[in-house]
Amino acid sequence: MRATSPVIVGRDEEIGLLSSALDAVRRRSGRALFFVGEAGIGKSRLVGECAYRAYGLGMPVLRGRATSTGLVVPFRPLVEALSSRFRAAGTPTDPELAPYHPALARLVPEWRQEASPGYPETVVELAEALLRLLSVLGRESGCTILLEDLHDSDTETIAVVEYVIDNLADLPILLLGTLRPEAGAALDLVRSAERRQAAGVRELKPLGDDQMRVLTGACLEAAPEKIPQVVHQRLAERAGGNPYLVEVLLADLLDTDQLRQSEGGWEAADDPGGPVPSGIVRSWARRLDRLDEPVRELLLAAATLGGQFSVTVLQTVTGFEDRALFTHLRSAVEAGVIAPDGAAPDRYAFRHSLTAEALISSLAPAERASLARRAAGAVERSGQPLDEDGQQLVASLHLAAGNRAGAALRFAEAGRRMLASGAHGSAVVLLERACPLAADADRAAISESLAVAKAEGGDLDAALELADALPPVPARTEAADRRGEIHIRIAWVAVMAERATDAARQIEAARALLGEEPAPGRRDRRSTPLILQSP
C-alpha cells in the first residue's frame, strides 16, 4: 500500500519564494532560485509545485534532470529540459533564433542539420543562445526552466547555468535548480551566485515534530491526533524529518499490517516497525520478498543499472519478452517503486534514488557482484553498438562486479569519445576515473589521453606534468607513434597559450620518438610543421 502525502508540508516559505519569483518573471524581471538539501527532503515536490503554478499562469515550462547513474552526459539536463517542451509543442520557428541554431544544435536535434561541420561553438555561445531561446519562449507570459539534481551534472552544464543566472535579470525567465549539499562544481556555483546576489538559495531543513505529525496525517488521510503516538514516535526516531523516509516507513508499516485502520481510526502494534537498519534497506528487502519473482528479478536488474534505466537495456539484461516485460514494469509502477521518466519514452526511474540503492544493498555482496557481471555480459553480447552512455553503463557494471581493469577500458573509451566531440571537462572526469582502475598494461595509454584532455580543457600545467611522468617507449614503434601524437597535441595547446618553452620541449620529445621526418602514412597534417620547426 502506498502512503504518499497529497500536499506539501512545512515548505510555506519556499512556496512563497516561488510565487514571488513567478510574479517577477511576468513583469520581465528574471530570477534564479536554488533549493539545496539531502535526498528525499522535498526538492522535487517543490519543483513540481513550481511547474504546476507556472502552467497555471500560462508559462512554458522546461524540466530536466541530471543523471544519477554515474554516467557523464554533457548537457543532459539542458537537452532533457528542451526536449520536454519541444516534444509536445514543436521547436520554435521565430526567425530571430535562426542565427543561434548552430550553437543550439547540441541541445536540439532538429537543428543539427543546420550546423556547419566543425562549428567551433563555445560554452559561452551556447549559453547565450539558450538565453535567447528562453526569452523567445517567455515573450508573452514568461518562461520557467527547472533543472534538478545539479550535483550530478557535468561541468559543461554548470558553465552554461552560471552564464544564464548572471544574465537573466532583465529577461522573462525563472531558473529553478535543485542539488544536494555535496562538495563539487554545482555547490560552488550556487554559493558564488548567492554571494554575488545573482540567485536566491534556500536550504531545505528536516521537518520539525509538528510538521512530521501533519505529514503523517496527510499520508494516511486522517487528522494528526488520530494517528497512534507510538507511530509518531517511531517515525521521528527513524525518518529524521525526511519526508521521503516518512512515506516509505509508513508504507512498510501498512504492508506488514503493523499499522492498520479500524472502526475507531488507526491502531498500531505495540512496537511498530521492528528493526529497520539504515532505515530503508531492510524495508525494501521485505517488500521485495513479497513481490512476484519475475517483478523482483526485474527490479533488481533495474537497480543494478542505476536510478534511471532504459527499457531496451533492461530487456537485454533480463531476457524478458515484450509482453512479460511490460506486464512486470506495470506491476512495479503500480507498487509505487518506479515511474516513467520524462527524459525519453523508453526510460523509467525509481521513485527516489535511495530506492535503487536500497534494493542493491539488500543483496549479499557476492550476489550483487554476480548480478552486475551478468548484466555487463548481456549488454556486451547483445551486439548493439555502445555509445558514450552505454560505455559508461558497462564500465559501472564491471566495477560493481569487481572487474576493475574492464571498467577502466570502458571508462577510457567513453572519455576518448567525449574528447573527440570537444567535451573536455567530461573527458577528464571519465579518464581520471579510469586511470586508478586500469591494469598496468593499459594505464599509460589512458594517461596519454588524460594529458591531452587536460591540455585542451585549459589545464596545461597538469597536462605537462602527466606527459613528463609517462613511462618511456622505444622510438620508431607503434607505441612511439601514439606517444608522439600526444606530445604534438600538447605542443599545439602550448603554442596557442604562447608558452614557447613548453611547446619546444614537447616538440623535441615528439621528434625523439618520431624522427626528424614524419612517417609517410601520418594522418595528422598539423604534425609536420611542428616536427620540422626548430625549437
Short mmCIF file of C-alpha atoms in Angstrom, two decimals:
data_model
loop_
_atom_site.label_atom_id
_atom_site.label_comp_id
_atom_site.label_asym_id
_atom_site.label_seq_id
_atom_site.Cartn_x
_atom_site.Cartn_y
_atom_site.Cartn_z
CA MET A 1 0.00 0.00 0.00
CA ARG A 2 1.28 3.45 -0.85
CA ALA A 3 1.42 6.20 1.75
CA THR A 4 2.02 9.44 -0.10
CA SER A 5 1.07 12.90 1.03
CA PRO A 6 -1.17 14.74 -1.46
CA VAL A 7 0.06 18.10 -0.12
CA ILE A 8 3.42 19.70 0.59
CA VAL A 9 4.02 20.08 4.32
CA GLY A 10 6.37 22.51 6.05
CA ARG A 11 7.53 24.44 2.98
CA ASP A 12 5.32 27.54 3.10
CA GLU A 13 8.25 29.95 2.91
CA GLU A 14 9.73 28.17 -0.09
CA ILE A 15 6.37 28.19 -1.89
CA GLY A 16 6.11 31.90 -1.13
CA LEU A 17 9.51 32.42 -2.76
CA LEU A 18 8.32 30.58 -5.85
CA SER A 19 5.17 32.68 -6.08
CA SER A 20 7.16 35.91 -5.79
CA ALA A 21 9.64 34.75 -8.42
CA LEU A 22 6.90 33.78 -10.86
CA ASP A 23 5.20 37.15 -10.39
CA ALA A 24 8.50 38.93 -11.02
CA VAL A 25 9.12 36.95 -14.20
CA ARG A 26 5.74 38.02 -15.56
CA ARG A 27 6.99 41.59 -15.13
CA ARG A 28 10.15 40.71 -17.13
CA SER A 29 12.34 40.60 -14.04
CA GLY A 30 14.33 37.37 -14.28
CA ARG A 31 15.05 35.24 -11.23
CA ALA A 32 17.32 32.32 -10.34
CA LEU A 33 16.46 30.15 -7.33
CA PHE A 34 18.17 27.08 -5.93
CA PHE A 35 16.89 24.58 -3.37
CA VAL A 36 19.65 22.69 -1.58
CA GLY A 37 19.00 19.63 0.55
CA GLU A 38 19.62 15.96 1.15
CA ALA A 39 17.97 13.21 -0.87
CA GLY A 40 14.28 12.85 -0.03
CA ILE A 41 13.97 16.23 1.70
CA GLY A 42 11.35 17.50 -0.74
CA LYS A 43 13.21 19.33 -3.52
CA SER A 44 11.38 17.55 -6.33
CA ARG A 45 7.99 18.22 -4.73
CA LEU A 46 8.75 21.95 -4.77
CA VAL A 47 9.87 21.73 -8.39
CA GLY A 48 6.57 20.05 -9.19
CA GLU A 49 4.70 22.80 -7.35
CA CYS A 50 6.58 25.43 -9.34
CA ALA A 51 5.70 23.69 -12.60
CA TYR A 52 2.05 23.49 -11.58
CA ARG A 53 1.88 27.21 -10.75
CA ALA A 54 3.76 28.19 -13.90
CA TYR A 55 1.39 26.16 -16.07
CA GLY A 56 -1.49 27.90 -14.34
CA LEU A 57 -0.04 31.27 -15.38
CA GLY A 58 0.32 30.15 -18.98
CA MET A 59 4.12 29.93 -18.85
CA PRO A 60 6.12 27.46 -20.94
CA VAL A 61 7.81 25.00 -18.56
CA LEU A 62 11.04 23.17 -19.42
CA ARG A 63 12.11 20.47 -16.98
CA GLY A 64 15.31 18.42 -16.97
CA ARG A 65 17.29 16.34 -14.53
CA ALA A 66 20.97 15.41 -14.31
CA THR A 67 21.65 11.70 -14.32
CA SER A 68 22.21 9.93 -11.01
CA THR A 69 23.61 6.76 -12.56
CA GLY A 70 27.24 7.84 -12.58
CA LEU A 71 27.15 8.48 -16.34
CA VAL A 72 28.79 11.68 -17.55
CA VAL A 73 26.50 13.11 -20.23
CA PRO A 74 27.35 16.62 -21.47
CA PHE A 75 24.39 18.99 -21.19
CA ARG A 76 21.98 16.20 -20.28
CA PRO A 77 19.61 18.27 -18.06
CA LEU A 78 19.51 21.02 -20.68
CA VAL A 79 18.76 18.58 -23.50
CA GLU A 80 16.05 16.96 -21.42
CA ALA A 81 14.56 20.32 -20.47
CA LEU A 82 14.30 21.49 -24.07
CA SER A 83 13.00 18.10 -25.20
CA SER A 84 10.29 18.16 -22.53
CA ARG A 85 8.92 21.30 -24.18
CA PHE A 86 9.59 20.65 -27.85
CA ARG A 87 8.37 17.05 -27.74
CA ALA A 88 4.80 18.29 -27.44
CA ALA A 89 4.91 21.88 -28.69
CA GLY A 90 7.44 21.55 -31.51
CA THR A 91 10.56 23.66 -31.97
CA PRO A 92 10.18 27.47 -32.20
CA THR A 93 10.16 28.92 -35.70
CA ASP A 94 10.98 32.53 -34.78
CA PRO A 95 13.37 33.98 -37.38
CA GLU A 96 15.41 35.73 -34.69
CA LEU A 97 16.56 32.34 -33.42
CA ALA A 98 17.96 31.25 -36.78
CA PRO A 99 21.49 32.61 -36.10
CA TYR A 100 21.61 30.57 -32.88
CA HIS A 101 20.59 27.23 -34.40
CA PRO A 102 24.22 26.11 -34.94
CA ALA A 103 25.12 26.79 -31.31
CA LEU A 104 21.94 25.13 -30.06
CA ALA A 105 22.38 22.10 -32.30
CA ARG A 106 23.95 20.11 -29.45
CA LEU A 107 20.76 20.57 -27.44
CA VAL A 108 18.09 20.48 -30.17
CA PRO A 109 18.43 17.54 -32.60
CA GLU A 110 16.08 19.15 -35.13
CA TRP A 111 18.61 21.93 -35.75
CA ARG A 112 21.68 19.76 -36.21
CA GLN A 113 21.42 19.68 -39.98
CA GLU A 114 21.82 23.46 -39.94
CA ALA A 115 25.10 23.33 -38.03
CA SER A 116 28.24 23.73 -40.09
CA PRO A 117 30.71 20.83 -39.84
CA GLY A 118 33.25 21.62 -37.18
CA TYR A 119 31.36 24.69 -35.99
CA PRO A 120 33.56 25.99 -33.13
CA GLU A 121 30.82 26.96 -30.69
CA THR A 122 31.96 27.72 -27.16
CA VAL A 123 30.09 27.16 -23.94
CA VAL A 124 29.51 30.91 -23.72
CA GLU A 125 27.97 30.97 -27.19
CA LEU A 126 25.76 28.04 -26.28
CA ALA A 127 24.69 29.73 -23.05
CA GLU A 128 23.85 32.97 -24.84
CA ALA A 129 21.90 31.05 -27.46
CA LEU A 130 19.95 29.29 -24.69
CA LEU A 131 19.13 32.67 -23.13
CA ARG A 132 17.81 33.94 -26.46
CA LEU A 133 15.70 30.80 -26.87
CA LEU A 134 14.19 31.08 -23.38
CA SER A 135 13.49 34.77 -23.94
CA VAL A 136 11.55 33.95 -27.10
CA LEU A 137 9.58 31.23 -25.32
CA GLY A 138 8.75 33.63 -22.47
CA ARG A 139 7.93 36.62 -24.62
CA GLU A 140 4.23 36.65 -23.75
CA SER A 141 3.92 35.37 -20.19
CA GLY A 142 7.39 34.40 -19.01
CA CYS A 143 9.26 31.10 -19.11
CA THR A 144 10.35 28.64 -16.43
CA ILE A 145 13.28 26.22 -16.73
CA LEU A 146 13.59 23.61 -13.97
CA LEU A 147 16.91 21.76 -13.55
CA GLU A 148 17.03 19.02 -10.92
CA ASP A 149 19.92 17.16 -9.26
CA LEU A 150 22.61 19.54 -10.49
CA HIS A 151 25.08 17.87 -8.12
CA ASP A 152 25.16 15.02 -10.67
CA SER A 153 25.63 17.38 -13.60
CA ASP A 154 28.57 17.64 -15.96
CA THR A 155 30.94 20.60 -15.91
CA GLU A 156 29.65 21.89 -19.24
CA THR A 157 26.11 22.22 -17.91
CA ILE A 158 27.37 24.04 -14.81
CA ALA A 159 29.19 26.55 -17.02
CA VAL A 160 26.02 27.23 -19.02
CA VAL A 161 23.92 27.62 -15.86
CA GLU A 162 26.44 30.08 -14.43
CA TYR A 163 26.23 32.26 -17.53
CA VAL A 164 22.44 32.12 -17.59
CA ILE A 165 21.94 33.18 -13.97
CA ASP A 166 24.38 36.06 -14.42
CA ASN A 167 22.50 37.42 -17.44
CA LEU A 168 18.76 36.89 -16.91
CA ALA A 169 17.98 39.89 -14.70
CA ASP A 170 16.04 41.76 -17.40
CA LEU A 171 14.60 38.73 -19.15
CA PRO A 172 11.27 36.93 -18.54
CA ILE A 173 12.96 33.78 -17.25
CA LEU A 174 12.81 31.84 -13.99
CA LEU A 175 15.58 29.30 -13.49
CA LEU A 176 14.95 26.92 -10.59
CA GLY A 177 17.64 24.39 -9.73
CA THR A 178 17.98 21.70 -7.08
CA LEU A 179 21.05 19.97 -5.73
CA ARG A 180 22.37 18.09 -2.73
CA PRO A 181 24.84 19.83 -0.39
CA GLU A 182 27.77 17.82 -1.74
CA ALA A 183 31.14 19.37 -2.47
CA GLY A 184 31.56 19.98 -6.17
CA ALA A 185 31.20 22.41 -9.03
CA ALA A 186 27.41 22.75 -8.64
CA LEU A 187 27.57 23.72 -4.97
CA ASP A 188 30.47 26.10 -5.65
CA LEU A 189 28.40 27.77 -8.37
CA VAL A 190 25.37 28.19 -6.13
CA ARG A 191 27.37 29.62 -3.23
CA SER A 192 29.16 32.03 -5.55
CA ALA A 193 25.88 33.18 -7.11
CA GLU A 194 24.43 33.69 -3.64
CA ARG A 195 27.38 35.86 -2.60
CA ARG A 196 27.00 37.96 -5.74
CA GLN A 197 23.26 38.22 -5.10
CA ALA A 198 22.70 36.75 -8.56
CA ALA A 199 20.48 33.97 -7.20
CA GLY A 200 18.34 33.12 -4.22
CA VAL A 201 19.34 29.98 -2.31
CA ARG A 202 17.23 28.15 0.22
CA GLU A 203 18.49 25.14 2.18
CA LEU A 204 15.68 22.72 2.96
CA LYS A 205 15.83 21.60 6.57
CA PRO A 206 14.29 18.44 8.03
CA LEU A 207 10.68 18.75 9.15
CA GLY A 208 10.01 19.54 12.78
CA ASP A 209 7.98 17.30 15.07
CA ASP A 210 4.69 19.10 14.48
CA GLN A 211 5.25 19.13 10.74
CA MET A 212 6.01 15.40 10.82
CA ARG A 213 2.66 14.82 12.51
CA VAL A 214 0.85 16.84 9.84
CA LEU A 215 2.67 14.92 7.10
CA THR A 216 1.79 11.56 8.65
CA GLY A 217 -1.84 12.58 8.88
CA ALA A 218 -1.83 13.73 5.24
CA CYS A 219 -0.31 10.41 4.11
CA LEU A 220 -3.00 8.44 5.96
CA GLU A 221 -5.81 10.90 5.18
CA ALA A 222 -6.52 11.41 8.88
CA ALA A 223 -6.16 14.15 11.46
CA PRO A 224 -2.71 14.05 13.11
CA GLU A 225 -4.24 13.41 16.53
CA LYS A 226 -5.90 10.27 15.17
CA ILE A 227 -2.55 8.61 14.49
CA PRO A 228 -1.19 6.47 17.37
CA GLN A 229 1.50 8.23 19.36
CA VAL A 230 3.82 5.22 19.05
CA VAL A 231 3.78 5.67 15.26
CA HIS A 232 4.68 9.36 15.52
CA GLN A 233 7.50 8.49 17.90
CA ARG A 234 8.86 5.72 15.68
CA LEU A 235 8.83 7.91 12.58
CA ALA A 236 10.50 10.77 14.41
CA GLU A 237 13.30 8.43 15.53
CA ARG A 238 13.94 6.78 12.17
CA ALA A 239 12.96 9.27 9.49
CA GLY A 240 14.82 12.22 10.96
CA GLY A 241 12.42 14.73 9.45
CA ASN A 242 12.95 13.42 5.90
CA PRO A 243 9.56 13.38 4.11
CA TYR A 244 10.53 10.56 1.76
CA LEU A 245 11.61 8.29 4.60
CA VAL A 246 8.36 9.06 6.42
CA GLU A 247 6.39 7.88 3.40
CA VAL A 248 8.50 4.76 2.88
CA LEU A 249 8.43 3.74 6.54
CA LEU A 250 4.69 4.32 6.73
CA ALA A 251 4.21 2.16 3.63
CA ASP A 252 6.23 -0.58 5.31
CA LEU A 253 4.10 -0.42 8.46
CA LEU A 254 0.97 -0.70 6.35
CA ASP A 255 2.31 -3.54 4.19
CA THR A 256 3.32 -5.58 7.24
CA ASP A 257 -0.02 -4.86 8.95
CA GLN A 258 1.72 -3.24 11.91
CA LEU A 259 -0.41 -0.17 11.28
CA ARG A 260 -3.99 -0.81 10.29
CA GLN A 261 -7.28 1.01 10.06
CA SER A 262 -10.10 0.07 12.38
CA GLU A 263 -13.58 1.39 13.03
CA GLY A 264 -12.24 3.84 15.59
CA GLY A 265 -9.39 5.11 13.40
CA TRP A 266 -5.80 3.87 13.16
CA GLU A 267 -4.23 1.36 15.52
CA ALA A 268 -0.66 0.10 15.71
CA ALA A 269 1.29 -2.81 17.09
CA ASP A 270 2.97 -2.26 20.43
CA ASP A 271 6.36 -1.80 18.78
CA PRO A 272 5.67 -0.92 15.13
CA GLY A 273 8.37 -1.10 12.53
CA GLY A 274 10.67 -3.72 14.02
CA PRO A 275 14.37 -3.39 13.38
CA VAL A 276 14.96 -1.03 10.43
CA PRO A 277 18.63 -0.91 9.51
CA SER A 278 19.72 2.23 7.79
CA GLY A 279 16.01 2.67 7.80
CA ILE A 280 15.24 1.87 4.30
CA VAL A 281 17.38 -1.10 3.30
CA ARG A 282 15.51 -3.68 5.34
CA SER A 283 12.21 -2.12 4.45
CA TRP A 284 12.89 -2.66 0.79
CA ALA A 285 14.28 -6.15 1.37
CA ARG A 286 10.96 -7.15 2.95
CA ARG A 287 8.92 -5.51 0.21
CA LEU A 288 10.97 -7.29 -2.43
CA ASP A 289 10.25 -10.66 -0.83
CA ARG A 290 6.52 -10.05 -1.18
CA LEU A 291 6.72 -9.28 -4.90
CA ASP A 292 6.28 -11.88 -7.61
CA GLU A 293 9.61 -13.44 -8.52
CA PRO A 294 9.73 -12.00 -12.09
CA VAL A 295 8.94 -8.50 -10.79
CA ARG A 296 11.61 -8.86 -8.11
CA GLU A 297 14.12 -10.02 -10.73
CA LEU A 298 13.23 -7.08 -12.96
CA LEU A 299 13.60 -4.53 -10.15
CA LEU A 300 16.95 -5.88 -9.01
CA ALA A 301 18.24 -5.82 -12.58
CA ALA A 302 16.91 -2.26 -12.97
CA ALA A 303 18.56 -1.17 -9.71
CA THR A 304 21.83 -2.62 -10.97
CA LEU A 305 21.54 -0.31 -13.98
CA GLY A 306 21.04 2.74 -11.74
CA GLY A 307 18.34 5.12 -10.55
CA GLN A 308 17.23 5.67 -14.16
CA PHE A 309 17.27 2.98 -16.80
CA SER A 310 16.39 2.20 -20.38
CA VAL A 311 13.69 -0.38 -21.06
CA THR A 312 15.73 -1.64 -24.02
CA VAL A 313 18.80 -2.28 -21.89
CA LEU A 314 16.67 -3.79 -19.11
CA GLN A 315 15.14 -6.22 -21.62
CA THR A 316 18.61 -7.18 -22.82
CA VAL A 317 19.72 -7.92 -19.26
CA THR A 318 16.59 -9.81 -18.12
CA GLY A 319 15.75 -11.57 -21.37
CA PHE A 320 12.00 -10.95 -20.87
CA GLU A 321 9.82 -10.90 -23.98
CA ASP A 322 7.90 -7.72 -24.70
CA ARG A 323 4.60 -8.77 -23.17
CA ALA A 324 6.14 -10.11 -19.96
CA LEU A 325 8.49 -7.14 -19.67
CA PHE A 326 5.75 -4.53 -19.81
CA THR A 327 3.49 -6.56 -17.52
CA HIS A 328 6.20 -6.61 -14.86
CA LEU A 329 7.01 -2.92 -15.41
CA ARG A 330 3.34 -2.08 -14.91
CA SER A 331 3.30 -4.09 -11.67
CA ALA A 332 6.35 -2.20 -10.42
CA VAL A 333 4.74 1.15 -11.30
CA GLU A 334 1.52 0.18 -9.52
CA ALA A 335 3.57 -0.79 -6.48
CA GLY A 336 4.97 2.74 -6.39
CA VAL A 337 8.56 1.61 -6.91
CA ILE A 338 9.27 3.11 -10.34
CA ALA A 339 7.66 5.60 -12.70
CA PRO A 340 8.07 6.61 -16.36
CA ASP A 341 10.91 9.10 -16.75
CA GLY A 342 10.35 12.22 -18.82
CA ALA A 343 13.78 12.01 -20.46
CA ALA A 344 12.65 9.59 -23.20
CA PRO A 345 9.68 7.31 -23.94
CA ASP A 346 11.61 4.13 -23.14
CA ARG A 347 13.10 5.30 -19.85
CA TYR A 348 11.91 4.68 -16.31
CA ALA A 349 13.22 5.92 -12.98
CA PHE A 350 12.96 4.75 -9.41
CA ARG A 351 10.66 6.92 -7.37
CA HIS A 352 13.70 8.04 -5.47
CA SER A 353 17.39 7.36 -5.98
CA LEU A 354 17.56 5.93 -2.46
CA THR A 355 15.22 3.16 -3.60
CA ALA A 356 17.67 1.74 -6.12
CA GLU A 357 20.49 1.95 -3.58
CA ALA A 358 18.36 0.18 -1.00
CA LEU A 359 17.43 -2.64 -3.38
CA ILE A 360 21.06 -3.30 -4.24
CA SER A 361 22.11 -3.04 -0.60
CA SER A 362 19.56 -5.72 0.29
CA LEU A 363 21.65 -8.29 -1.59
CA ALA A 364 24.72 -10.09 -0.31
CA PRO A 365 27.97 -8.75 -1.81
CA ALA A 366 28.54 -11.91 -3.85
CA GLU A 367 25.01 -11.74 -5.23
CA ARG A 368 25.45 -8.07 -6.14
CA ALA A 369 28.68 -8.84 -7.99
CA SER A 370 27.13 -11.79 -9.81
CA LEU A 371 24.13 -9.73 -10.92
CA ALA A 372 26.36 -6.91 -12.20
CA ARG A 373 28.59 -9.42 -14.02
CA ARG A 374 25.60 -10.99 -15.78
CA ALA A 375 24.23 -7.58 -16.72
CA ALA A 376 27.55 -6.44 -18.19
CA GLY A 377 27.90 -9.66 -20.17
CA ALA A 378 24.35 -9.42 -21.51
CA VAL A 379 24.86 -5.85 -22.76
CA GLU A 380 28.21 -6.70 -24.36
CA ARG A 381 26.86 -9.85 -26.05
CA SER A 382 23.79 -8.05 -27.41
CA GLY A 383 25.73 -6.89 -30.46
CA GLN A 384 24.30 -3.39 -30.17
CA PRO A 385 26.86 -0.59 -30.65
CA LEU A 386 27.62 1.17 -27.39
CA ASP A 387 27.53 4.96 -27.34
CA GLU A 388 29.14 7.01 -24.57
CA ASP A 389 26.27 6.26 -22.20
CA GLY A 390 26.49 2.56 -22.95
CA GLN A 391 30.24 2.51 -22.41
CA GLN A 392 29.83 4.12 -19.01
CA LEU A 393 26.99 1.82 -18.04
CA VAL A 394 29.01 -1.29 -18.86
CA ALA A 395 32.00 0.21 -17.05
CA SER A 396 29.91 0.76 -13.92
CA LEU A 397 28.64 -2.82 -14.11
CA HIS A 398 32.17 -4.20 -14.47
CA LEU A 399 33.24 -2.13 -11.47
CA ALA A 400 30.33 -3.43 -9.38
CA ALA A 401 31.33 -6.96 -10.42
CA GLY A 402 34.91 -6.38 -9.25
CA ASN A 403 36.42 -6.22 -12.75
CA ARG A 404 38.45 -3.04 -12.31
CA ALA A 405 40.54 -3.45 -15.47
CA GLY A 406 37.47 -3.99 -17.65
CA ALA A 407 35.77 -0.97 -16.10
CA ALA A 408 38.85 1.15 -16.80
CA LEU A 409 38.84 0.28 -20.50
CA ARG A 410 35.16 1.21 -20.86
CA PHE A 411 35.51 4.46 -18.92
CA ALA A 412 38.56 5.33 -21.03
CA GLU A 413 36.75 4.64 -24.30
CA ALA A 414 33.84 6.85 -23.23
CA GLY A 415 36.32 9.56 -22.19
CA ARG A 416 38.11 9.44 -25.56
CA ARG A 417 34.79 9.81 -27.37
CA MET A 418 33.97 12.81 -25.20
CA LEU A 419 37.41 14.24 -26.02
CA ALA A 420 36.83 13.75 -29.75
CA SER A 421 33.50 15.58 -29.50
CA GLY A 422 35.06 18.55 -27.69
CA ALA A 423 33.58 17.86 -24.23
CA HIS A 424 36.93 18.22 -22.49
CA GLY A 425 35.61 18.56 -18.93
CA SER A 426 33.58 15.35 -19.17
CA ALA A 427 36.50 13.59 -20.83
CA VAL A 428 38.79 14.49 -17.93
CA VAL A 429 36.26 13.16 -15.40
CA LEU A 430 35.99 9.80 -17.17
CA LEU A 431 39.69 9.37 -17.86
CA GLU A 432 40.58 10.25 -14.27
CA ARG A 433 38.09 7.62 -13.18
CA ALA A 434 39.72 5.08 -15.48
CA CYS A 435 43.38 5.65 -14.51
CA PRO A 436 43.45 4.18 -10.98
CA LEU A 437 41.34 1.20 -12.11
CA ALA A 438 43.47 0.29 -15.13
CA ALA A 439 45.76 -2.69 -15.42
CA ASP A 440 49.46 -1.82 -15.68
CA ALA A 441 49.47 -2.59 -19.41
CA ASP A 442 46.63 -0.13 -20.08
CA ARG A 443 47.48 2.72 -17.71
CA ALA A 444 50.00 4.50 -19.93
CA ALA A 445 47.60 4.79 -22.89
CA ILE A 446 44.85 6.12 -20.62
CA SER A 447 47.24 8.63 -19.04
CA GLU A 448 48.20 9.84 -22.52
CA SER A 449 44.56 10.56 -23.36
CA LEU A 450 44.09 12.24 -19.98
CA ALA A 451 47.06 14.52 -20.64
CA VAL A 452 45.52 15.66 -23.93
CA ALA A 453 42.10 16.17 -22.33
CA LYS A 454 43.60 18.32 -19.57
CA ALA A 455 45.64 20.34 -22.07
CA GLU A 456 42.78 21.00 -24.46
CA GLY A 457 40.49 21.65 -21.50
CA GLY A 458 42.73 24.50 -20.31
CA ASP A 459 44.82 22.83 -17.59
CA LEU A 460 48.14 22.88 -19.44
CA ASP A 461 50.30 22.61 -16.31
CA ALA A 462 48.62 19.37 -15.25
CA ALA A 463 48.92 18.05 -18.80
CA LEU A 464 52.65 18.75 -18.91
CA GLU A 465 53.12 17.07 -15.54
CA LEU A 466 51.28 13.98 -16.77
CA ALA A 467 53.26 13.91 -20.02
CA ASP A 468 56.56 14.12 -18.13
CA ALA A 469 55.52 11.20 -15.89
CA LEU A 470 54.67 8.83 -18.75
CA PRO A 471 56.88 5.73 -18.92
CA PRO A 472 59.39 5.68 -21.82
CA VAL A 473 58.59 3.80 -25.03
CA PRO A 474 61.01 2.60 -27.76
CA ALA A 475 61.42 5.03 -30.67
CA ARG A 476 60.04 4.21 -34.11
CA THR A 477 57.41 1.80 -32.76
CA GLU A 478 53.63 1.88 -32.77
CA ALA A 479 53.69 2.99 -29.14
CA ALA A 480 56.14 5.75 -30.11
CA ASP A 481 53.80 6.94 -32.88
CA ARG A 482 50.95 7.20 -30.38
CA ARG A 483 53.10 8.93 -27.78
CA GLY A 484 54.44 11.35 -30.36
CA GLU A 485 50.92 12.40 -31.27
CA ILE A 486 50.26 13.15 -27.61
CA HIS A 487 53.28 15.43 -27.37
CA ILE A 488 52.26 17.18 -30.60
CA ARG A 489 48.71 17.86 -29.42
CA ILE A 490 50.01 19.26 -26.14
CA ALA A 491 52.54 21.34 -28.06
CA TRP A 492 49.73 22.90 -30.09
CA VAL A 493 47.98 23.92 -26.89
CA ALA A 494 51.22 25.41 -25.59
CA VAL A 495 51.64 27.35 -28.84
CA MET A 496 48.12 28.78 -28.51
CA ALA A 497 48.88 29.71 -24.90
CA GLU A 498 52.08 31.49 -26.03
CA ARG A 499 54.25 29.24 -23.89
CA ALA A 500 57.11 28.79 -26.33
CA THR A 501 59.44 26.93 -23.97
CA ASP A 502 56.84 24.29 -23.14
CA ALA A 503 55.91 23.95 -26.80
CA ALA A 504 59.56 23.47 -27.81
CA ARG A 505 60.03 20.81 -25.12
CA GLN A 506 57.02 18.85 -26.38
CA ILE A 507 58.20 19.17 -30.00
CA GLU A 508 61.61 17.84 -29.03
CA ALA A 509 60.01 14.89 -27.23
CA ALA A 510 57.93 14.12 -30.32
CA ARG A 511 60.98 14.40 -32.60
CA ALA A 512 62.87 11.94 -30.41
CA LEU A 513 60.07 9.41 -30.82
CA LEU A 514 59.10 10.03 -34.46
CA GLY A 515 62.34 11.17 -36.02
CA GLU A 516 63.07 14.35 -37.97
CA GLU A 517 60.75 13.35 -40.83
CA PRO A 518 57.25 12.09 -40.01
CA ALA A 519 56.25 8.72 -41.46
CA PRO A 520 54.51 8.90 -44.89
CA GLY A 521 51.30 7.50 -43.52
CA ARG A 522 50.83 10.07 -40.78
CA ARG A 523 47.27 11.44 -40.93
CA ASP A 524 47.59 14.48 -38.68
CA ARG A 525 48.59 17.31 -41.04
CA ARG A 526 49.34 19.53 -38.06
CA SER A 527 52.22 17.26 -37.06
CA THR A 528 54.61 18.10 -39.90
CA PRO A 529 55.14 21.81 -39.28
CA LEU A 530 55.66 21.25 -35.58
CA ILE A 531 58.11 18.38 -36.06
CA LEU A 532 60.17 20.21 -38.66
CA GLN A 533 60.15 23.51 -36.81
CA SER A 534 63.36 24.37 -34.98
CA PRO A 535 62.83 24.57 -31.24
#
